[in-house]
XYZ file of C-alpha atoms in Angstrom:
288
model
C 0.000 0.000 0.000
C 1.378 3.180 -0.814
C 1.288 6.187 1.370
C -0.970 7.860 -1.201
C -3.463 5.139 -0.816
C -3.380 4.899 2.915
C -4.137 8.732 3.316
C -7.478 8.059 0.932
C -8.657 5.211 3.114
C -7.599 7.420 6.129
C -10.247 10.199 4.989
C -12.627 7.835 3.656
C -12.746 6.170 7.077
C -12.478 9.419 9.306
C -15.791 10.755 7.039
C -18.253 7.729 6.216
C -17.721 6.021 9.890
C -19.376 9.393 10.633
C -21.732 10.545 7.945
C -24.445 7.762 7.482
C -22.983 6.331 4.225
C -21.504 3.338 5.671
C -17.661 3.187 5.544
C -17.695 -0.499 5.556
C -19.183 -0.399 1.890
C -16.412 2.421 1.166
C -14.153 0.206 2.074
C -15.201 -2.363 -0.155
C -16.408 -0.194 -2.742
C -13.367 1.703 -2.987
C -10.350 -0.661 -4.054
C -12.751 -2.406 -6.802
C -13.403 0.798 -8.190
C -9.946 1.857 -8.282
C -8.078 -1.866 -9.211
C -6.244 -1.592 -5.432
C -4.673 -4.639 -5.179
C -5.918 -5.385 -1.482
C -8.770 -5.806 0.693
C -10.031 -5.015 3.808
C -10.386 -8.728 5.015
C -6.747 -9.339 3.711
C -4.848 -10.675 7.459
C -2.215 -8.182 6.483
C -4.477 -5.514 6.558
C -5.562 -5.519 10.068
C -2.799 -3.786 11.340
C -3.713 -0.619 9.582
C -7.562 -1.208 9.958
C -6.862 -0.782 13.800
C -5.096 2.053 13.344
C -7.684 3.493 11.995
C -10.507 2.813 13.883
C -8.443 3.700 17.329
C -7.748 7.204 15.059
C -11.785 7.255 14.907
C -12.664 6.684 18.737
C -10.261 9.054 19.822
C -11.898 11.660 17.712
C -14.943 10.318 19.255
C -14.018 10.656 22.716
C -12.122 13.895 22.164
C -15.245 15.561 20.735
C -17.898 14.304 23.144
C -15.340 14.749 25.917
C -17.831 16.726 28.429
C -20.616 14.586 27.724
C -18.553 11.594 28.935
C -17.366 13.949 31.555
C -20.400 14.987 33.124
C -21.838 11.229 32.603
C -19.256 9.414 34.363
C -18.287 12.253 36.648
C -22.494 12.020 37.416
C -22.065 8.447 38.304
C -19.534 8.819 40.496
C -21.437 11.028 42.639
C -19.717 13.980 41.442
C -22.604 16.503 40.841
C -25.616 15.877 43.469
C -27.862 12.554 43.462
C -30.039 14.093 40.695
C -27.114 13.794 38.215
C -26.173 10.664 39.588
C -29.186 8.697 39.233
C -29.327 10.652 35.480
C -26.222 9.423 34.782
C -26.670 5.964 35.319
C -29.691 5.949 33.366
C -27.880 7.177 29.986
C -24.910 4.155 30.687
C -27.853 1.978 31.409
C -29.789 3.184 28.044
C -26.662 2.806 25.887
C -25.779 -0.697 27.594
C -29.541 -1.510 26.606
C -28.894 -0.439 22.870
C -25.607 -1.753 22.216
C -26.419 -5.505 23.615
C -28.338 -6.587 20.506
C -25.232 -5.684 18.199
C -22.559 -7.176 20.413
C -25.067 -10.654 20.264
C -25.918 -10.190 16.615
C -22.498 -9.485 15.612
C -21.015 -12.403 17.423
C -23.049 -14.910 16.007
C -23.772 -13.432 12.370
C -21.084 -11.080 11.287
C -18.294 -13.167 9.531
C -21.704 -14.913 7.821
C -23.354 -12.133 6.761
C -19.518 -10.317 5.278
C -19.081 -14.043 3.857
C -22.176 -13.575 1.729
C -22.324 -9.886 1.208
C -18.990 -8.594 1.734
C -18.219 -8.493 -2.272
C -18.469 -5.413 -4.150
C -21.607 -6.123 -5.852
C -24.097 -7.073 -3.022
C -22.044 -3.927 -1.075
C -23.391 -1.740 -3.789
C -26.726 -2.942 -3.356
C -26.991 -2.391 0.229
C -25.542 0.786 -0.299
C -28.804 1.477 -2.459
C -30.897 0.141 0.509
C -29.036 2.211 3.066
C -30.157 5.602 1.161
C -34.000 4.079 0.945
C -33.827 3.233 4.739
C -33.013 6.845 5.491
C -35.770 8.363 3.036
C -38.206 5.991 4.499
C -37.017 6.972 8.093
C -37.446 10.369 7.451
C -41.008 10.226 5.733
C -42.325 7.804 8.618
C -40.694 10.579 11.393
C -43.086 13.407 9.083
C -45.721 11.017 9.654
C -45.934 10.022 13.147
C -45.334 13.457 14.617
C -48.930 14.411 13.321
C -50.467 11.131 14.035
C -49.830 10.995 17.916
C -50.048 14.692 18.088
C -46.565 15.503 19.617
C -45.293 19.070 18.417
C -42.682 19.473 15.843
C -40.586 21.794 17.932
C -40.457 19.641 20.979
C -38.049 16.889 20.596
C -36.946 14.456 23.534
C -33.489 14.474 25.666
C -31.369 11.693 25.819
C -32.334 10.961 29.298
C -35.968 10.425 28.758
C -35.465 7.068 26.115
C -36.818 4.361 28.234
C -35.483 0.681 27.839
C -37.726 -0.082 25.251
C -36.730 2.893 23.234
C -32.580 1.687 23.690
C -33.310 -1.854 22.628
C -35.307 -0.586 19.520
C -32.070 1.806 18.353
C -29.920 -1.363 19.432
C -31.866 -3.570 16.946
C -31.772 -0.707 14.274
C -28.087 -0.827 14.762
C -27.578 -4.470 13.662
C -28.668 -3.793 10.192
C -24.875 -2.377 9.899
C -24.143 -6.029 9.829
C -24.756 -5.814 6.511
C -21.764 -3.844 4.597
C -22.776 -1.049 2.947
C -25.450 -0.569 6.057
C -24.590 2.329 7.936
C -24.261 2.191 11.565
C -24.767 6.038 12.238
C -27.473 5.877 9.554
C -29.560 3.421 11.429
C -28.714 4.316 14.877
C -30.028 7.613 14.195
C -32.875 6.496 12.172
C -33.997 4.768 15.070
C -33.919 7.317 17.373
C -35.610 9.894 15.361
C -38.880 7.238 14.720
C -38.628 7.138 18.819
C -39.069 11.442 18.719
C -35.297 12.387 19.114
C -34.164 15.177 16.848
C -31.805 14.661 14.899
C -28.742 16.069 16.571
C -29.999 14.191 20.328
C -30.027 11.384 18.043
C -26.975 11.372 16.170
C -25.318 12.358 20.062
C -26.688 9.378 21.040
C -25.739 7.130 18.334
C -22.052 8.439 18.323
C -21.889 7.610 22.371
C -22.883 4.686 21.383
C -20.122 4.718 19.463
C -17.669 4.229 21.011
C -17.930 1.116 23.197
C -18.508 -0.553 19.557
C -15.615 0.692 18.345
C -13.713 -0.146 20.927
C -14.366 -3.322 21.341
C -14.223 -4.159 17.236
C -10.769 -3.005 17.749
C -10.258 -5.070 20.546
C -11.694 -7.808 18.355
C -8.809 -7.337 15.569
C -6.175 -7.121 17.705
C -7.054 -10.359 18.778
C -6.850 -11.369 15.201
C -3.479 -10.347 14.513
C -1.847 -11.692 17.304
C -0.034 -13.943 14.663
C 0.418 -11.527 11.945
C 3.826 -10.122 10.952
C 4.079 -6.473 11.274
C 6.734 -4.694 9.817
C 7.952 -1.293 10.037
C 6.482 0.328 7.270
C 2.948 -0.704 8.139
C 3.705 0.808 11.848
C 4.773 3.858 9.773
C 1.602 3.881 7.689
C -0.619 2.823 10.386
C 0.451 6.171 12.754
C 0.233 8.383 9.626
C -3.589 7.089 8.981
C -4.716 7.065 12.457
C -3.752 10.729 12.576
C -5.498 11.816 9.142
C -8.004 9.825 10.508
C -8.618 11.213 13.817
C -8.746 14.679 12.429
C -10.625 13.546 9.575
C -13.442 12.063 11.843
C -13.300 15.546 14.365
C -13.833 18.233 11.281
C -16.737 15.703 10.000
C -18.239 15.254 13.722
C -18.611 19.007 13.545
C -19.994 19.709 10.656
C -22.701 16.627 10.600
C -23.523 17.877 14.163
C -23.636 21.644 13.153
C -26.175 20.392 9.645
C -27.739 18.440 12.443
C -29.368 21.153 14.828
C -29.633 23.825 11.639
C -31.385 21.033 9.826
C -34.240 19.074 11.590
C -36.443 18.092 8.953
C -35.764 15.540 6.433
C -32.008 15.900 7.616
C -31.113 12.658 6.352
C -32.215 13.063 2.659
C -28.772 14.776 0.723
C -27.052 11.410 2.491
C -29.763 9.010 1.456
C -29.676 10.839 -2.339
C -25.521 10.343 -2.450
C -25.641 6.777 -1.031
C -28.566 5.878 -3.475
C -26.478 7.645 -6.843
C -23.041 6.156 -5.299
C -24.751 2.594 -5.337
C -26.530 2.693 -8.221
C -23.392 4.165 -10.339
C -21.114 1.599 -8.941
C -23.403 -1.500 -9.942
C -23.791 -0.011 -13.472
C -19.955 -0.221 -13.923
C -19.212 -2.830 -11.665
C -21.541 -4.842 -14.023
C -20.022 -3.516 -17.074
C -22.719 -1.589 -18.188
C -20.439 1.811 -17.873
């Protein structure tokens, strides 16, 4: 891999792990479209995959510093027994939601890459991805309305019951399916349970990062036994960096679009996934 290459998967990775395109089906999508002579589920590539996805948490963790702050600091008793018992209900409420992923993914993940990890199917879930988020956002115009709940008045973090967590935990294992976004359905879900769309997109990303975490966790596992040599340590660094600061600038700006942008937020994502899918099976298929 040359160091041109790794900086393009860098920003790739530091934008769609974001943005709800799905950066798995970048990844995919990306070195067919180009003839790169690698792949993501290459052994040899793990090295630099974890590089990049610790480059992503950080970013993560560096930009939602005070809410992780003021949640754990809560728990510990820092602020009053109000915050406290507040506290403990958001880590409850994001254990709640990310249990169904860490159980699905366990027992369906190297199946479901298996069968639809290839550039092809990829591009066709990419297609899906941008239809779930147009249908997300026309049942969200809907429901408001129908249960009479104002517009204006969306819900804090704090007031998602168990129920509600488990339902943006089960939205969240459609991202088993590459070219599924994980952002895209985490905060799909939480708008159809009255979030707005930046409470819901805060939510997903603190969700985040336990996921994250423990995916990396996961591949270092996996490489226990693979040669590294000096170069990829090189390259890995260098990506994790572009990464990182790839992943802050686009944290900012999705969360900015976010609270200027509450209705049908999702739909200039859902249009680029939909023309990105749709163009790459016309020439993966030879028809371009």
């Amino acid at each position: 891999m040359s160091l041109l290459q790794a900086l393009i998967i860098a920003i790739l990775q530091g934008a769609t792990e974001l943005f709800p395109v799905s950066s798995l089906g970048h990844a995919v999508l990306l070195p067919a479209l180009l003839h790169w002579p690698f792949d993501e589920n290459d052994p040899t590539f793990l090295p630099f995959l974890v590089m990049l996805h610790l480059g992503t948490s950080v970013a993560l963790f560096v930009f939602f510093w005070r809410d992780w702050a003021a949640i754990i600091g809560g728990a510990l008793g820092l602020h009053g027994r109000r915050y406290r018992l507040e506290s403990f209900r958001i880590l409850f409420l994001l254990a709640i939601a990310t249990v169904p992923a860490v159980i699905c993914g366990g027992l369906f993940e190297h199946l479901f890459r298996h069968l639809f990890g290839s550039p092809l199917p990829v591009a066709g879930l990419l297609v899906a991805n941008g239809v779930m988020l147009l249908l997300v956002e026309q049942l969200r115009s809907r429901m408001a309305p129908l249960h009479g709940e104002d517009p204006e008045a969306g819900r804090p973090i704090a007031s998602l019951t168990a129920r509600d967590a488990l339902f943006i935990g089960l939205f969240q294992c459609l991202a088993l399916f590459p070219g599924m976004s994980r952002s895209g359905a985490t905060i799909g879900g939480g708008l159809l349970r009255g979030l707005h769309h930046d409470v819901a997109a805060r939510f997903s990303f603190l969700m985040a990062e336990p996921i994250i975490l423990a995916a990396t966790a996961h591949q270092i596992l996996k490489m226990r036994h693979v040669p590294v040599t000096h170069e990829q340590i090189h390259l890995g660094v260098i990506a994790a960096c572009v990464s990182g600061v790839t992943a802050l600038i686009c944290t900012a700006i999705l969360m900015r679009f976010f609270r200027q942008h509450d209705q049908w937020a999702l739909a200039p994502f859902a249009y680029y996934c939909i023309v990105l899918g749709l163009g790459s099976l016309a020439y993966l298929s030879g028809v371009l």
